[in-house]
Coordinates of C-alpha atoms in Angstrom, one line a residue:
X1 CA 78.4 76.1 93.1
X2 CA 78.0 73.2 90.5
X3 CA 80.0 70.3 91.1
X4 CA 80.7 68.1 87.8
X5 CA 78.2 65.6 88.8
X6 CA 75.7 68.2 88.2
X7 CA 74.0 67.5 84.2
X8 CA 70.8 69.8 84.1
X9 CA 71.0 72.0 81.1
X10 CA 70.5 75.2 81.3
X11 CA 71.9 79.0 81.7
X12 CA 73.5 79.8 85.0
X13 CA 74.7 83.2 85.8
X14 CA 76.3 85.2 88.9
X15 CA 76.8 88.7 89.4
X16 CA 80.2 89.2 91.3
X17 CA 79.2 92.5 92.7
X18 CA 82.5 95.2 93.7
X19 CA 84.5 93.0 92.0
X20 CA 86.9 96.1 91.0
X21 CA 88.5 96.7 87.3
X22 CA 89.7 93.3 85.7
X23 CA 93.3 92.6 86.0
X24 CA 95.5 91.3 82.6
X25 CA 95.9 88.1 84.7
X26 CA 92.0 87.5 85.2
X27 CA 90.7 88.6 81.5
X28 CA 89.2 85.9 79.5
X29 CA 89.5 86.0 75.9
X30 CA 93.1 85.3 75.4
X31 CA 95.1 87.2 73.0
X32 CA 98.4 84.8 71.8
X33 CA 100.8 86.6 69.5
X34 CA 103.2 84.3 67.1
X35 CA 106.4 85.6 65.9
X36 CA 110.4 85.0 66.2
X37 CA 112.3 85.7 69.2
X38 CA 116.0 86.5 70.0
X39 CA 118.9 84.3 70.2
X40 CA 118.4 85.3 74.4
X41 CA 114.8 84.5 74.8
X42 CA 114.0 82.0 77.2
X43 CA 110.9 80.9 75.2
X44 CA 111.2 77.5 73.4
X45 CA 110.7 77.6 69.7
X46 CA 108.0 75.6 68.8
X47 CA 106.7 75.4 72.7
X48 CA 103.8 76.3 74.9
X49 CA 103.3 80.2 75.2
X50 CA 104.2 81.8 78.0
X51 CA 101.9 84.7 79.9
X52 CA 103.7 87.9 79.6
X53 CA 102.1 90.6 81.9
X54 CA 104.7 93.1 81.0
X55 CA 107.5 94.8 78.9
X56 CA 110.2 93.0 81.4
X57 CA 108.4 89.8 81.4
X58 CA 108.6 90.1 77.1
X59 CA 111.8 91.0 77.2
X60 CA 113.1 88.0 79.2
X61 CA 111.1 85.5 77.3
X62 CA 111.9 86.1 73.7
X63 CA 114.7 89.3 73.8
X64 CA 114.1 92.8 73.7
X65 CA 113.3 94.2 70.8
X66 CA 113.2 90.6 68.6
X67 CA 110.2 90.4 66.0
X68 CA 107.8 88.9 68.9
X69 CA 108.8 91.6 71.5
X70 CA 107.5 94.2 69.2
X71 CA 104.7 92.4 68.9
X72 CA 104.0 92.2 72.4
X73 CA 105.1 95.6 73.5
X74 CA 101.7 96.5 71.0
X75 CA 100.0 94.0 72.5
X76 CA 100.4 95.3 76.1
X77 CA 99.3 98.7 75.5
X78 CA 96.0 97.3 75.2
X79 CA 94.6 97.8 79.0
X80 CA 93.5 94.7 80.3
X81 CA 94.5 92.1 77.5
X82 CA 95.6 88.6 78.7
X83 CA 98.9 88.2 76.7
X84 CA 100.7 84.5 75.5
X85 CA 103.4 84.8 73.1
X86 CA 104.4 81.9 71.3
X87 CA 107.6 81.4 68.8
X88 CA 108.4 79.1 65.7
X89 CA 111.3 77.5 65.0
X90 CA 113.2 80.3 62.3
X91 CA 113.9 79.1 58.7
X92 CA 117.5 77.0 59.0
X93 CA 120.0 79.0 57.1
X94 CA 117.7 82.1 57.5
X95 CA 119.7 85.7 56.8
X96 CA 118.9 88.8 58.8
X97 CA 117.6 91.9 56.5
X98 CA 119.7 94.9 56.3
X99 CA 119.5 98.6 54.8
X100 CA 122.1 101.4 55.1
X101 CA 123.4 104.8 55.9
X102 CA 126.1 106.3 54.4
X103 CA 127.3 110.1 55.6
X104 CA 129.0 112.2 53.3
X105 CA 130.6 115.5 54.4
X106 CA 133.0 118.4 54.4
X107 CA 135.5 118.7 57.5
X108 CA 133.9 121.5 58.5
X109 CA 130.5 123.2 58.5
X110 CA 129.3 126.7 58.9
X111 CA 126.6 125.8 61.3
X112 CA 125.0 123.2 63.5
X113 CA 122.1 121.1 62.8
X114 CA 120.7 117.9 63.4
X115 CA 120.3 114.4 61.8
X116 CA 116.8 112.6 61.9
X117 CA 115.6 108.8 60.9
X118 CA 112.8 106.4 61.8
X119 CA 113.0 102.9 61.8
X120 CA 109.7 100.9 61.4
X121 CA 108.4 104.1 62.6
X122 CA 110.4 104.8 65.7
X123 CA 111.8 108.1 64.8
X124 CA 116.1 108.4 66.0
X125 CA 117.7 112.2 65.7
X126 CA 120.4 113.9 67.4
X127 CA 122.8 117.2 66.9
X128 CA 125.9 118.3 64.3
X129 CA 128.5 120.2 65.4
X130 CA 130.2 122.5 63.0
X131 CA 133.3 120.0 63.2
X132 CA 132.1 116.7 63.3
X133 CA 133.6 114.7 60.6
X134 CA 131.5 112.3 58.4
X135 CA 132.8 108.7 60.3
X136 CA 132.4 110.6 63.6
X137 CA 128.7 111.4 62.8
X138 CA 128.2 107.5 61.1
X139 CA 129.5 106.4 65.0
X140 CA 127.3 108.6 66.7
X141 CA 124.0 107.7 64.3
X142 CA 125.5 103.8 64.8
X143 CA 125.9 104.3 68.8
X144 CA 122.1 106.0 68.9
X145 CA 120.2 103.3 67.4
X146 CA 122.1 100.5 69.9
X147 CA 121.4 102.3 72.5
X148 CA 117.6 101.9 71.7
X149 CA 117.1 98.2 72.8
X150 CA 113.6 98.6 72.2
X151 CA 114.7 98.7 68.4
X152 CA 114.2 95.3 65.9
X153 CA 117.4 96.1 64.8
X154 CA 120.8 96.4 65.6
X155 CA 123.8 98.7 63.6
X156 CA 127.4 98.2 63.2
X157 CA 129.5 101.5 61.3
X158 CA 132.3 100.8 59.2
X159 CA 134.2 104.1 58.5
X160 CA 131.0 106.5 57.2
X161 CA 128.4 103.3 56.7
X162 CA 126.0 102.5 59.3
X163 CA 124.4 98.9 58.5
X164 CA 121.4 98.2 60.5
X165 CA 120.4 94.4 60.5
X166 CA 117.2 93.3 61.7
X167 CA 117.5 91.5 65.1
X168 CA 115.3 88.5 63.3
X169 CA 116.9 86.8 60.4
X170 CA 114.3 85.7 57.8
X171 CA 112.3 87.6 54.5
X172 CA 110.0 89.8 57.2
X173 CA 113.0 91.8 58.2
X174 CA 112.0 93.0 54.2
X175 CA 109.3 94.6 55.5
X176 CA 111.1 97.1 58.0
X177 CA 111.3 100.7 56.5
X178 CA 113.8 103.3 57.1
X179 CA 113.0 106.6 56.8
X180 CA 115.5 109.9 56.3
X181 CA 114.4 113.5 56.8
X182 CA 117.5 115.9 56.2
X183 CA 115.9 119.4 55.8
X184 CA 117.6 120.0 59.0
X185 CA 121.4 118.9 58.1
X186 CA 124.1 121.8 57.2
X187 CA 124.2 121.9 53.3
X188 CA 127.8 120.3 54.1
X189 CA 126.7 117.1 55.3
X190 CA 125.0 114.6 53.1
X191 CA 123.2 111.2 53.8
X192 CA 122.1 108.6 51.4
X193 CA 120.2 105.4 52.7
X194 CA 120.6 102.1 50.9
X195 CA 118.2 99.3 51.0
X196 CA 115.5 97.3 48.8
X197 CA 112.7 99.3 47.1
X198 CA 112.1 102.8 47.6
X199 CA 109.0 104.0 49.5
X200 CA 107.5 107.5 49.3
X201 CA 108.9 110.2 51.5
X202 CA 112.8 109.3 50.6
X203 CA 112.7 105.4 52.5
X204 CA 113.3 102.5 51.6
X205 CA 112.6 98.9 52.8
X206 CA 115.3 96.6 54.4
X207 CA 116.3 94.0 51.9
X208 CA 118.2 90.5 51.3
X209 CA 116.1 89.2 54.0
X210 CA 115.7 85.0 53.9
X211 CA 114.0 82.5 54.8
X212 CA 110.9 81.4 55.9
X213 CA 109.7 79.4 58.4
X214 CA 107.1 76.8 58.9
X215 CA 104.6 77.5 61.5
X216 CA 103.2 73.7 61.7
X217 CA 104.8 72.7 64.2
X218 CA 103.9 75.1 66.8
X219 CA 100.2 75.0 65.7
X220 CA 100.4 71.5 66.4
X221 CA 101.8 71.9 69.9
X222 CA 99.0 74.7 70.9
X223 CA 96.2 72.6 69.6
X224 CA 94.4 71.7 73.0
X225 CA 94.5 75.3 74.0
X226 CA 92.2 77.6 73.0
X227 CA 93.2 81.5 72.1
X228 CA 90.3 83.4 71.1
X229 CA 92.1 86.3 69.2
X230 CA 95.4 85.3 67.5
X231 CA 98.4 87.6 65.9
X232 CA 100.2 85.9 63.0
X233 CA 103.5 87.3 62.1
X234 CA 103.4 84.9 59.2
X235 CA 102.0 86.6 56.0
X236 CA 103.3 84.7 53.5
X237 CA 101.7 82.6 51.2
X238 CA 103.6 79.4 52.6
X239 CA 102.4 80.1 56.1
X240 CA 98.9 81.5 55.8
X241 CA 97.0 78.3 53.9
X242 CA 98.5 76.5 56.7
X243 CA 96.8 78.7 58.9
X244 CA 93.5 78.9 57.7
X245 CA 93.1 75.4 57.3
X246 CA 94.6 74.8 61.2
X247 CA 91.7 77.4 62.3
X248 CA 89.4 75.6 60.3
X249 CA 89.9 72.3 61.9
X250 CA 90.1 74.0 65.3
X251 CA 86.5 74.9 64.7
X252 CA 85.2 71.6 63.5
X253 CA 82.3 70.4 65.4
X254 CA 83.8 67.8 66.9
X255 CA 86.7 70.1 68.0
X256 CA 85.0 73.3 69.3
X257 CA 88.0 75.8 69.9
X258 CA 86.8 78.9 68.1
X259 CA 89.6 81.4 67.2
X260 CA 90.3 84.0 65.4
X261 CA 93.7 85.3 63.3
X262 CA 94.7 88.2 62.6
X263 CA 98.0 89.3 59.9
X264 CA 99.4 92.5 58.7
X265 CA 100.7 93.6 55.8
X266 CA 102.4 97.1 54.5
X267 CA 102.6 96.6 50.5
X268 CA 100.3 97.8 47.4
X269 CA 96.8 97.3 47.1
X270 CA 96.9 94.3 44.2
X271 CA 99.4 92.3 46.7
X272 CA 96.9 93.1 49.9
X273 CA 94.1 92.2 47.4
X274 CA 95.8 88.8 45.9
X275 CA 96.2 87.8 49.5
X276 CA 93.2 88.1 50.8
X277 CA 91.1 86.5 47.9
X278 CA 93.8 83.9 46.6
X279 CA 96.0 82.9 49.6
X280 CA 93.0 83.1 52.3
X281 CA 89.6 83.5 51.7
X282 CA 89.0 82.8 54.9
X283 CA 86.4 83.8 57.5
X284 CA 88.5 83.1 60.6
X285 CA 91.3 85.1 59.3
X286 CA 91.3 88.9 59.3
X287 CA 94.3 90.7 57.2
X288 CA 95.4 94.6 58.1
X289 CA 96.9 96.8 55.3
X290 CA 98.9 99.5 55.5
X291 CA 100.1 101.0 52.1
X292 CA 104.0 101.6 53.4
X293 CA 103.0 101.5 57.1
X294 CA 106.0 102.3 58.6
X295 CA 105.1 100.3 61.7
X296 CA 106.1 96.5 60.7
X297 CA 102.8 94.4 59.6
X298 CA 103.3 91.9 63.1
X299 CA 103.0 95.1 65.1
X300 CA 99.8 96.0 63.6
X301 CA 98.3 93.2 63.6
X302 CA 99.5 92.6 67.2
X303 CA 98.1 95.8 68.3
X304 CA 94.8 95.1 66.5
X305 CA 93.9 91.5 67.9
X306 CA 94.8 92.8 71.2
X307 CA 92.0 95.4 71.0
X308 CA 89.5 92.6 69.3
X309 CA 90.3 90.3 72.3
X310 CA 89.5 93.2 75.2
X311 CA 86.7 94.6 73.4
X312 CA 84.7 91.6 72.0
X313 CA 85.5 90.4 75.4
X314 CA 83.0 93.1 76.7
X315 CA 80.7 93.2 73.5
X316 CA 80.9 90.3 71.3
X317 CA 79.1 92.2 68.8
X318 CA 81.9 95.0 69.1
X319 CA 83.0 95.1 65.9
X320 CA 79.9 97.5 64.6
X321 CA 81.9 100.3 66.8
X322 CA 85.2 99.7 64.7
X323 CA 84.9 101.8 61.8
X324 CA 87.1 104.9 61.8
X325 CA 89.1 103.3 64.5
X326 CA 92.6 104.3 65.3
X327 CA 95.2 102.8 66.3
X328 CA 97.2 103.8 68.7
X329 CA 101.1 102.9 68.9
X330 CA 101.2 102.2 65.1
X331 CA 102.8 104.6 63.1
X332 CA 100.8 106.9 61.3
X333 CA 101.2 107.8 57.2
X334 CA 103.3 110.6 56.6
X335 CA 102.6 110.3 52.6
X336 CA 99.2 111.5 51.5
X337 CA 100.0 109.1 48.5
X338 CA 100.2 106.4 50.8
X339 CA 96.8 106.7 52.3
X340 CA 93.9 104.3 50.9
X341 CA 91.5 106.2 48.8
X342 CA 88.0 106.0 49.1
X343 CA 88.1 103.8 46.1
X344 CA 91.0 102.1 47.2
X345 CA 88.8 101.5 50.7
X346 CA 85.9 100.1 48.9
X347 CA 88.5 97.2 46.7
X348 CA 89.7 96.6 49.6
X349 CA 86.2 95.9 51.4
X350 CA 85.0 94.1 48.3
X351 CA 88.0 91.7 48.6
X352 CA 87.8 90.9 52.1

């Protein structure tokens, strides 16, 4: 081997031969997601990442089911990615996004039949009897989604309201859909779900989300690292110039740690557009959009930059092979209206 005496330039290679399939410990290009964790997660805000080799290793470090979990759960279904997660400080006086379920109904029905939701894509349902009454049902909907950890959010029932708040306080928990489907409910039972704007399909998004955090700090602190492929949380106009110009200098000449970011976002095509000319520009940063993606933007972008950091691990010319690529784990459009036109495709292309 080379000692560090040794100053010869040159290109030196070795062929490990039987060296069996690479382990998630052993892979090189590191893939670092960034977003908030749980009030339990050992992680410090603001800190050096922490390896996460799997779901019970995310769960401890920043709480099952917080913003960054989700993140990472995409992240690890990635075969062979080399996982850090890493957390900001949140917003102070940052306030959790909520949206609602209210169930309306007659004492008793003629038939059975069953309730059905999703929430940022992870689709909840479960029976009616022909005597459940309206707060029984709200409980039961209320008891069901708790008893999903996995969930970002959490949901408290006051008589026949079920509020669901997102686990992570702060303006992304806007971004979280819920979705109702009630073809199969007796004609007795009604449901109405409250929240911020409606989406296509009878959803809407979570709303009175706040805050924002500022991601300096924790760029600062993972400066002498290098990550090759990066997942932002962050999409905000705030956040992202810092970004760019934190990959930027990271890639100075006199610098040399080349990386790579990667956001998401689930709005219109003019605010996907705007973002991408006005807030980044950038060459280092790669934004994901998702007209009403169900699936929250961190997750797709987490799920994304993990594949980037496997593949171009392999082939570093690997993105020729990603058009038409699917993503696996993110929610798929249920709203023909929602899926980018061939038009829409090419705007999209040209502003990128």
């Amino acid at each position: 081997g080379f000692t560090s005496a040794f100053k010869v330039p040159g290109i030196y290679m070795e062929t490990v031969f039987g060296a069996g399939e690479i382990s998630n410990a052993s892979a090189p290009l590191k893939c670092l997601v960034i977003g908030l964790k749980g009030s339990t997660g050992t992680i410090t805000n603001d800190g050096t990442p922490k390896l996460a080799l799997s779901k019970n290793d995310v769960d401890a470090i920043v709480q099952v089911g917080s913003e960054a979990a989700r993140m990472a759960y995409q992240a690890l279904s990635e075969s062979g990615v080399q996982l850090w997660i890493a957390c900001p400080t949140p917003a102070g006086g940052a306030v959790a996004a909520t949206a609602t379920i209210t169930i309306t109904s007659t004492p008793t029905h003629a038939a059975t039949g069953e309730w059905r939701y999703r929430i940022g894509g992870i689709a909840l349902s479960g029976a009616t009897s022909t005597t459940v009454t309206q707060n029984a049902l709200a409980t039961a909907i209320g008891a069901a989604v708790n008893a999903r950890t996995e969930l970002p959010v959490t949901a408290t029932v006051l008589a026949n309201v079920v509020t669901l708040t997102a686990k992570c306080a702060g303006i992304r928990g806007n971004q979280y859909i819920l979705m109702q489907d009630t073809t199969l409910l007796p004609s007795t039972i009604s449901s109405a779900i409250a929240g911020g704007a409606s989406v296509t399909g009878g959803g809407v998004v979570f709303t009175s989300g706040a805050g924002t955090e500022d991601v300096t700090a924790l760029l600062s602190t993972i400066s002498s690292t290098e990550y090759a492929r990066i997942a932002f949380a962050q999409n905000d106009t705030t956040n992202l110039p810092i970004i760019e110009t934190w990959l930027n200098n990271q890639a100075a000449w006199d610098v040399g740690i080349l990386q790579n970011g990667v956001v998401g976002l689930n709005t219109s095509l003019s605010a996907a557009t705007t973002l991408a000319t006005v807030t980044m520009n950038a060459e280092r940063l790669q934004l994901l959009a998702m007209q009403n993606g169900e699936s929250h933007p961190s997750e797709m972008a987490a799920r994304w930059t993990a594949h980037r950091s496997v593949f171009e691990q392999i082939d570093p010319a690997a993105s020729s092979q990603y058009d038409g690529f699917a993503l696996t784990g993110i929610a798929p459009q249920t709203q023909d209206g929602d899926r980018w036109t061939t038009s829409e495709q090419d705007t999209l292309l040209n502003n990128g």
